[in-house]
């Protein structure tokens, strides 16, 4: 089994891109010559990967990897799935892995960098702007419906961690998304208001917002934009998911040069202003939520499930695994992908 590891060939990619444009193969973008996932995958599966880009509002260019299934036939129309990455992540990490694995099972999939992250545009980078993450998803659907081999009536969306919350926030009013799935799904608003393990009082929330507001005033007067780690070095008080997040994002396990795990301190206010379930009464599409039975974020899965009005909703529990385990551990990803495949094949038939 051939395995692909993280190798960045920027100069080679530029040359390969020019050559690819001369191939005139009728497919979007150019062949992806960089490593498209940081987790080792079987590169003999027949999945083809194209680097693509598309424009969203504010003239921001979003860059993604489009995964095409084995024996892809451009004259057919395929079901398509968006794979939305967690906060502080990039397309080559967990979102790319799930996109690749679902493409192995016959779907056209797209993992892309959010605005202000990875290869995508938008300044300043490191901004975690929830409502703009929602806009990213809408424009990604716009992109998919322009592809002649995508069936516009069979588009699904999968989000991981905060990406799951962003998908759940988008789907109620984005009816072109016909099926929704979340893996270790989290509402970044609730998690930042209440804290990851809950218990943050209203007084503590207000104090936090006062501190962020004061920092923004300093920046308005010329101070450098303050960056902080999404997953700082763990202490005894660190929540399990953030302890595991440090090991995932900031070690060789899943480190990527375009994902340094920083976010702007000012983003704390925009995150706390967000709610993934604000319009959930409109979310009538089929929904699948995948969670590990050892996840300290399980309360968020329960919260999502209870907020959903539709009858076609399910929680699938992966026994023996935690929140971060579902990002890349084979024993967790395997059953999750199989369940997602069955779900999307049914919901997008």
Short mmCIF file of C-alpha atoms in Angstrom, two decimals:
data_model
loop_
_atom_site.label_atom_id
_atom_site.label_comp_id
_atom_site.label_asym_id
_atom_site.label_seq_id
_atom_site.Cartn_x
_atom_site.Cartn_y
_atom_site.Cartn_z
CA UNK A 1 0.00 0.00 0.00
CA UNK A 2 1.43 3.30 -1.02
CA UNK A 3 1.10 5.99 1.60
CA UNK A 4 1.10 9.73 1.20
CA UNK A 5 2.69 11.95 3.81
CA UNK A 6 2.91 15.70 4.23
CA UNK A 7 5.45 17.06 1.75
CA UNK A 8 5.19 20.61 0.49
CA UNK A 9 6.44 21.09 -3.05
CA UNK A 10 5.49 24.69 -3.75
CA UNK A 11 7.82 25.23 -6.68
CA UNK A 12 6.95 21.89 -8.23
CA UNK A 13 3.25 22.60 -7.79
CA UNK A 14 3.53 25.84 -9.74
CA UNK A 15 5.24 24.06 -12.64
CA UNK A 16 2.82 21.14 -12.52
CA UNK A 17 -0.10 23.56 -12.50
CA UNK A 18 1.02 25.16 -15.77
CA UNK A 19 1.51 21.76 -17.34
CA UNK A 20 -1.89 20.60 -16.12
CA UNK A 21 -3.65 23.56 -17.67
CA UNK A 22 -2.21 22.50 -21.01
CA UNK A 23 -3.78 19.03 -20.72
CA UNK A 24 -7.29 20.30 -21.54
CA UNK A 25 -8.88 17.30 -19.83
CA UNK A 26 -12.14 19.12 -19.24
CA UNK A 27 -11.91 18.86 -15.47
CA UNK A 28 -11.82 21.84 -13.10
CA UNK A 29 -8.62 23.08 -11.54
CA UNK A 30 -5.33 21.27 -11.89
CA UNK A 31 -4.05 17.90 -10.64
CA UNK A 32 -3.12 18.21 -6.96
CA UNK A 33 0.57 17.49 -6.63
CA UNK A 34 0.95 18.31 -2.95
CA UNK A 35 0.09 15.84 -0.22
CA UNK A 36 -3.66 16.30 0.09
CA UNK A 37 -4.03 14.76 3.54
CA UNK A 38 -1.62 14.64 6.48
CA UNK A 39 -2.97 11.25 7.55
CA UNK A 40 -1.53 8.34 5.51
CA UNK A 41 -4.00 7.02 2.93
CA UNK A 42 -4.02 4.36 0.24
CA UNK A 43 -3.05 6.21 -2.94
CA UNK A 44 -3.83 3.17 -5.12
CA UNK A 45 -7.60 3.48 -4.59
CA UNK A 46 -8.16 5.29 -7.88
CA UNK A 47 -9.39 8.55 -6.32
CA UNK A 48 -8.25 11.58 -8.33
CA UNK A 49 -7.62 14.92 -6.62
CA UNK A 50 -7.84 18.35 -8.26
CA UNK A 51 -6.83 21.66 -6.75
CA UNK A 52 -9.66 24.13 -7.38
CA UNK A 53 -10.59 27.66 -6.38
CA UNK A 54 -13.77 29.70 -6.38
CA UNK A 55 -14.81 33.21 -5.47
CA UNK A 56 -16.99 34.14 -2.53
CA UNK A 57 -18.21 37.53 -1.30
CA UNK A 58 -15.78 40.38 -0.54
CA UNK A 59 -13.62 39.15 -3.44
CA UNK A 60 -12.17 36.37 -1.28
CA UNK A 61 -10.84 33.37 -3.19
CA UNK A 62 -11.38 30.00 -1.50
CA UNK A 63 -9.01 27.15 -2.37
CA UNK A 64 -10.00 23.52 -2.10
CA UNK A 65 -9.27 19.94 -3.06
CA UNK A 66 -11.91 18.26 -5.22
CA UNK A 67 -11.91 14.46 -4.87
CA UNK A 68 -13.21 12.37 -7.78
CA UNK A 69 -14.11 8.69 -7.28
CA UNK A 70 -12.45 5.77 -9.03
CA UNK A 71 -13.40 5.35 -12.70
CA UNK A 72 -14.78 8.87 -12.70
CA UNK A 73 -16.90 9.59 -15.79
CA UNK A 74 -17.46 13.26 -16.54
CA UNK A 75 -20.59 12.47 -18.53
CA UNK A 76 -22.35 11.12 -15.40
CA UNK A 77 -23.92 13.09 -12.56
CA UNK A 78 -22.65 12.24 -9.08
CA UNK A 79 -23.86 12.98 -5.56
CA UNK A 80 -21.50 15.46 -3.94
CA UNK A 81 -20.49 16.13 -0.35
CA UNK A 82 -18.82 19.16 1.20
CA UNK A 83 -16.35 18.37 3.99
CA UNK A 84 -15.97 21.31 6.40
CA UNK A 85 -12.91 21.53 8.60
CA UNK A 86 -12.79 22.37 12.32
CA UNK A 87 -11.86 25.79 13.68
CA UNK A 88 -8.14 26.42 13.35
CA UNK A 89 -7.75 23.63 10.83
CA UNK A 90 -7.07 23.33 7.08
CA UNK A 91 -8.35 21.14 4.27
CA UNK A 92 -5.40 18.75 4.47
CA UNK A 93 -6.29 17.61 7.97
CA UNK A 94 -9.45 15.82 9.15
CA UNK A 95 -11.77 17.33 6.51
CA UNK A 96 -9.51 16.13 3.73
CA UNK A 97 -9.29 12.64 5.19
CA UNK A 98 -13.08 12.28 5.33
CA UNK A 99 -13.44 13.79 1.85
CA UNK A 100 -10.93 11.27 0.50
CA UNK A 101 -12.54 8.30 2.21
CA UNK A 102 -16.03 9.27 1.02
CA UNK A 103 -14.70 9.68 -2.53
CA UNK A 104 -13.43 6.11 -2.26
CA UNK A 105 -17.06 5.18 -1.72
CA UNK A 106 -18.34 6.84 -4.88
CA UNK A 107 -19.00 10.49 -4.00
CA UNK A 108 -17.55 13.65 -5.50
CA UNK A 109 -16.28 15.51 -2.45
CA UNK A 110 -14.83 18.94 -1.74
CA UNK A 111 -12.66 19.96 1.21
CA UNK A 112 -11.65 23.62 1.17
CA UNK A 113 -9.87 26.13 3.35
CA UNK A 114 -12.20 28.60 5.05
CA UNK A 115 -11.71 32.29 4.44
CA UNK A 116 -8.77 33.60 6.48
CA UNK A 117 -7.23 30.13 6.67
CA UNK A 118 -4.81 27.94 4.76
CA UNK A 119 -4.47 28.77 1.07
CA UNK A 120 -7.70 30.77 0.95
CA UNK A 121 -7.78 34.55 0.91
CA UNK A 122 -9.11 37.10 3.35
CA UNK A 123 -7.27 39.35 5.77
CA UNK A 124 -6.30 39.23 8.48
CA UNK A 125 -5.56 35.53 8.49
CA UNK A 126 -6.20 33.63 11.73
CA UNK A 127 -9.68 35.17 12.03
CA UNK A 128 -12.29 32.67 13.19
CA UNK A 129 -15.47 34.35 11.95
CA UNK A 130 -18.46 32.01 12.37
CA UNK A 131 -20.97 33.84 10.21
CA UNK A 132 -18.38 34.07 7.45
CA UNK A 133 -17.76 30.34 7.78
CA UNK A 134 -21.48 29.95 7.04
CA UNK A 135 -21.06 32.14 3.94
CA UNK A 136 -18.12 29.98 2.84
CA UNK A 137 -20.42 26.95 2.79
CA UNK A 138 -23.06 28.75 0.71
CA UNK A 139 -20.46 29.73 -1.87
CA UNK A 140 -19.04 26.21 -1.89
CA UNK A 141 -22.53 24.99 -2.85
CA UNK A 142 -22.58 27.68 -5.55
CA UNK A 143 -19.34 26.20 -6.86
CA UNK A 144 -20.59 22.61 -6.83
CA UNK A 145 -23.74 23.41 -8.82
CA UNK A 146 -21.57 24.81 -11.64
CA UNK A 147 -19.89 21.44 -12.14
CA UNK A 148 -21.66 19.50 -14.91
CA UNK A 149 -20.91 16.13 -13.27
CA UNK A 150 -22.52 17.08 -9.92
CA UNK A 151 -26.20 16.35 -9.41
CA UNK A 152 -27.47 19.59 -7.88
CA UNK A 153 -30.32 17.71 -6.21
CA UNK A 154 -27.93 15.37 -4.38
CA UNK A 155 -25.60 17.63 -2.41
CA UNK A 156 -24.76 16.84 1.21
CA UNK A 157 -22.56 18.52 3.79
CA UNK A 158 -20.36 17.04 6.51
CA UNK A 159 -18.66 19.08 9.20
CA UNK A 160 -16.10 18.14 11.83
CA UNK A 161 -16.10 19.73 15.29
CA UNK A 162 -16.94 23.44 14.76
CA UNK A 163 -17.39 22.60 11.08
CA UNK A 164 -20.31 20.41 12.12
CA UNK A 165 -21.87 23.36 13.90
CA UNK A 166 -21.33 25.56 10.86
CA UNK A 167 -23.07 23.02 8.61
CA UNK A 168 -25.99 22.77 11.04
CA UNK A 169 -26.21 26.57 11.09
CA UNK A 170 -26.17 26.81 7.28
CA UNK A 171 -28.51 24.01 6.23
CA UNK A 172 -31.78 25.42 7.64
CA UNK A 173 -31.71 28.31 5.15
CA UNK A 174 -29.52 26.70 2.46
CA UNK A 175 -31.97 24.21 1.02
CA UNK A 176 -29.61 23.02 -1.69
CA UNK A 177 -27.96 21.01 1.10
CA UNK A 178 -30.15 17.90 1.10
CA UNK A 179 -28.46 15.97 3.91
CA UNK A 180 -26.37 17.02 6.91
CA UNK A 181 -23.78 15.16 8.99
CA UNK A 182 -21.56 16.13 11.88
CA UNK A 183 -18.57 14.26 13.28
CA UNK A 184 -17.68 15.31 16.84
CA UNK A 185 -19.94 18.28 16.04
CA UNK A 186 -19.61 21.40 18.19
CA UNK A 187 -21.37 24.75 18.41
CA UNK A 188 -18.42 27.12 18.65
CA UNK A 189 -20.68 29.77 20.15
CA UNK A 190 -21.98 27.64 23.00
CA UNK A 191 -18.51 26.18 23.62
CA UNK A 192 -16.98 29.65 23.97
CA UNK A 193 -19.76 31.11 26.04
CA UNK A 194 -20.17 28.21 28.45
CA UNK A 195 -16.61 26.85 28.05
CA UNK A 196 -15.81 23.44 26.55
CA UNK A 197 -16.73 21.55 29.72
CA UNK A 198 -19.48 24.04 30.58
CA UNK A 199 -19.83 25.88 33.87
CA UNK A 200 -18.64 29.36 32.86
CA UNK A 201 -20.93 31.84 34.58
CA UNK A 202 -22.53 34.84 32.92
CA UNK A 203 -20.29 37.10 35.00
CA UNK A 204 -17.23 35.23 33.75
CA UNK A 205 -18.45 35.50 30.17
CA UNK A 206 -18.90 39.25 30.49
CA UNK A 207 -15.43 39.61 32.04
CA UNK A 208 -13.95 37.69 29.13
CA UNK A 209 -15.75 39.91 26.62
CA UNK A 210 -14.55 43.03 28.47
CA UNK A 211 -10.97 41.79 28.15
CA UNK A 212 -11.39 41.10 24.43
CA UNK A 213 -12.95 44.53 23.90
CA UNK A 214 -10.02 46.19 25.67
CA UNK A 215 -7.58 44.28 23.47
CA UNK A 216 -9.46 45.42 20.37
CA UNK A 217 -9.15 49.04 21.54
CA UNK A 218 -5.39 48.60 21.90
CA UNK A 219 -5.23 47.18 18.37
CA UNK A 220 -7.32 50.04 16.98
CA UNK A 221 -4.72 52.40 18.44
CA UNK A 222 -1.87 50.65 16.70
CA UNK A 223 -0.99 47.57 18.76
CA UNK A 224 -0.16 44.37 16.88
CA UNK A 225 -3.07 41.96 16.43
CA UNK A 226 -2.91 39.48 19.28
CA UNK A 227 -2.72 35.80 18.35
CA UNK A 228 -3.30 32.95 20.79
CA UNK A 229 -3.16 29.19 20.41
CA UNK A 230 -6.39 27.30 19.82
CA UNK A 231 -4.79 24.37 21.67
CA UNK A 232 -2.12 25.73 24.02
CA UNK A 233 0.36 23.50 25.80
CA UNK A 234 -1.73 21.42 28.20
CA UNK A 235 -1.89 21.94 31.95
CA UNK A 236 -3.70 19.97 34.64
CA UNK A 237 -6.82 22.06 33.98
CA UNK A 238 -6.87 21.48 30.20
CA UNK A 239 -9.99 19.75 28.88
CA UNK A 240 -9.32 16.30 27.35
CA UNK A 241 -10.23 17.41 23.81
CA UNK A 242 -7.79 20.32 23.97
CA UNK A 243 -5.10 18.09 25.43
CA UNK A 244 -5.67 15.72 22.51
CA UNK A 245 -5.97 18.69 20.16
CA UNK A 246 -2.46 19.80 21.10
CA UNK A 247 -1.17 16.34 20.20
CA UNK A 248 -3.13 16.32 16.93
CA UNK A 249 -2.47 19.84 15.62
CA UNK A 250 0.91 20.69 17.08
CA UNK A 251 2.91 17.50 16.67
CA UNK A 252 3.88 15.41 13.66
CA UNK A 253 0.59 13.51 13.95
CA UNK A 254 -1.30 16.13 11.91
CA UNK A 255 0.80 19.31 11.82
CA UNK A 256 0.60 21.27 8.59
CA UNK A 257 2.68 24.33 7.66
CA UNK A 258 -0.45 26.31 6.77
CA UNK A 259 -2.10 25.51 10.13
CA UNK A 260 -0.09 26.96 13.01
CA UNK A 261 -3.07 26.62 15.41
CA UNK A 262 -3.28 30.34 16.12
CA UNK A 263 -6.42 32.47 16.09
CA UNK A 264 -6.88 36.18 16.66
CA UNK A 265 -7.84 37.04 20.21
CA UNK A 266 -10.52 39.40 18.85
CA UNK A 267 -12.25 36.35 17.36
CA UNK A 268 -13.36 35.37 20.87
CA UNK A 269 -16.15 37.95 20.67
CA UNK A 270 -17.39 36.85 17.24
CA UNK A 271 -17.39 33.23 18.37
CA UNK A 272 -19.36 34.02 21.51
CA UNK A 273 -21.92 35.93 19.42
CA UNK A 274 -22.69 32.87 17.30
CA UNK A 275 -25.32 30.17 17.71
CA UNK A 276 -25.40 27.09 15.51
CA UNK A 277 -28.97 26.23 16.52
CA UNK A 278 -30.58 29.66 16.20
CA UNK A 279 -32.57 28.61 13.12
CA UNK A 280 -32.62 24.87 13.75
CA UNK A 281 -36.43 24.82 13.67
CA UNK A 282 -36.04 25.09 9.87
CA UNK A 283 -33.60 22.18 9.61
CA UNK A 284 -35.86 19.46 8.25
CA UNK A 285 -33.26 17.68 6.11
CA UNK A 286 -31.95 14.26 7.25
CA UNK A 287 -29.22 14.62 9.89
CA UNK A 288 -26.60 12.18 11.16
CA UNK A 289 -24.44 13.00 14.18
CA UNK A 290 -21.37 10.83 14.84
CA UNK A 291 -19.73 10.97 18.27
CA UNK A 292 -17.29 8.90 20.29
CA UNK A 293 -18.56 7.50 23.58
CA UNK A 294 -15.47 8.93 25.31
CA UNK A 295 -15.94 12.44 23.86
CA UNK A 296 -16.11 15.26 26.39
CA UNK A 297 -18.15 17.11 23.75
CA UNK A 298 -21.01 14.60 23.84
CA UNK A 299 -23.23 17.23 25.48
CA UNK A 300 -23.05 19.21 22.24
CA UNK A 301 -24.24 16.25 20.18
CA UNK A 302 -27.18 15.83 22.57
CA UNK A 303 -27.92 19.56 22.35
CA UNK A 304 -27.95 19.45 18.55
CA UNK A 305 -30.14 16.37 18.46
CA UNK A 306 -32.69 17.87 20.82
CA UNK A 307 -32.84 21.10 18.81
CA UNK A 308 -33.59 19.35 15.51
CA UNK A 309 -37.29 19.28 14.56
CA UNK A 310 -37.12 16.63 11.85
CA UNK A 311 -37.90 12.95 12.33
CA UNK A 312 -35.01 11.76 10.16
CA UNK A 313 -32.23 12.31 12.68
CA UNK A 314 -29.80 9.89 14.29
CA UNK A 315 -26.86 9.79 16.66
CA UNK A 316 -24.25 7.14 15.83
CA UNK A 317 -21.89 6.36 18.69
CA UNK A 318 -18.39 5.02 17.99
CA UNK A 319 -17.45 2.95 21.02
CA UNK A 320 -14.09 3.39 22.66
CA UNK A 321 -13.07 6.69 21.07
CA UNK A 322 -12.89 10.37 21.99
CA UNK A 323 -13.66 13.66 20.23
CA UNK A 324 -10.24 14.01 18.57
CA UNK A 325 -9.88 10.27 17.89
CA UNK A 326 -12.59 10.67 15.24
CA UNK A 327 -10.30 13.03 13.32
CA UNK A 328 -7.85 10.36 12.21
CA UNK A 329 -7.69 7.17 14.31
CA UNK A 330 -8.39 4.26 11.91
CA UNK A 331 -10.55 2.39 14.42
CA UNK A 332 -12.79 5.43 14.77
CA UNK A 333 -12.70 6.78 11.22
CA UNK A 334 -13.49 3.40 9.66
CA UNK A 335 -16.93 2.87 11.22
CA UNK A 336 -17.69 6.59 10.99
CA UNK A 337 -17.04 6.63 7.23
CA UNK A 338 -19.10 3.48 6.70
CA UNK A 339 -22.03 4.99 8.59
CA UNK A 340 -21.67 8.29 6.70
CA UNK A 341 -21.56 6.43 3.39
CA UNK A 342 -24.74 4.51 4.17
CA UNK A 343 -26.43 7.69 5.38
CA UNK A 344 -25.56 9.84 2.38
CA UNK A 345 -26.39 7.09 -0.12
CA UNK A 346 -29.85 6.82 1.41
CA UNK A 347 -30.46 10.53 1.98
CA UNK A 348 -29.15 11.60 -1.43
CA UNK A 349 -30.73 8.87 -3.52
#
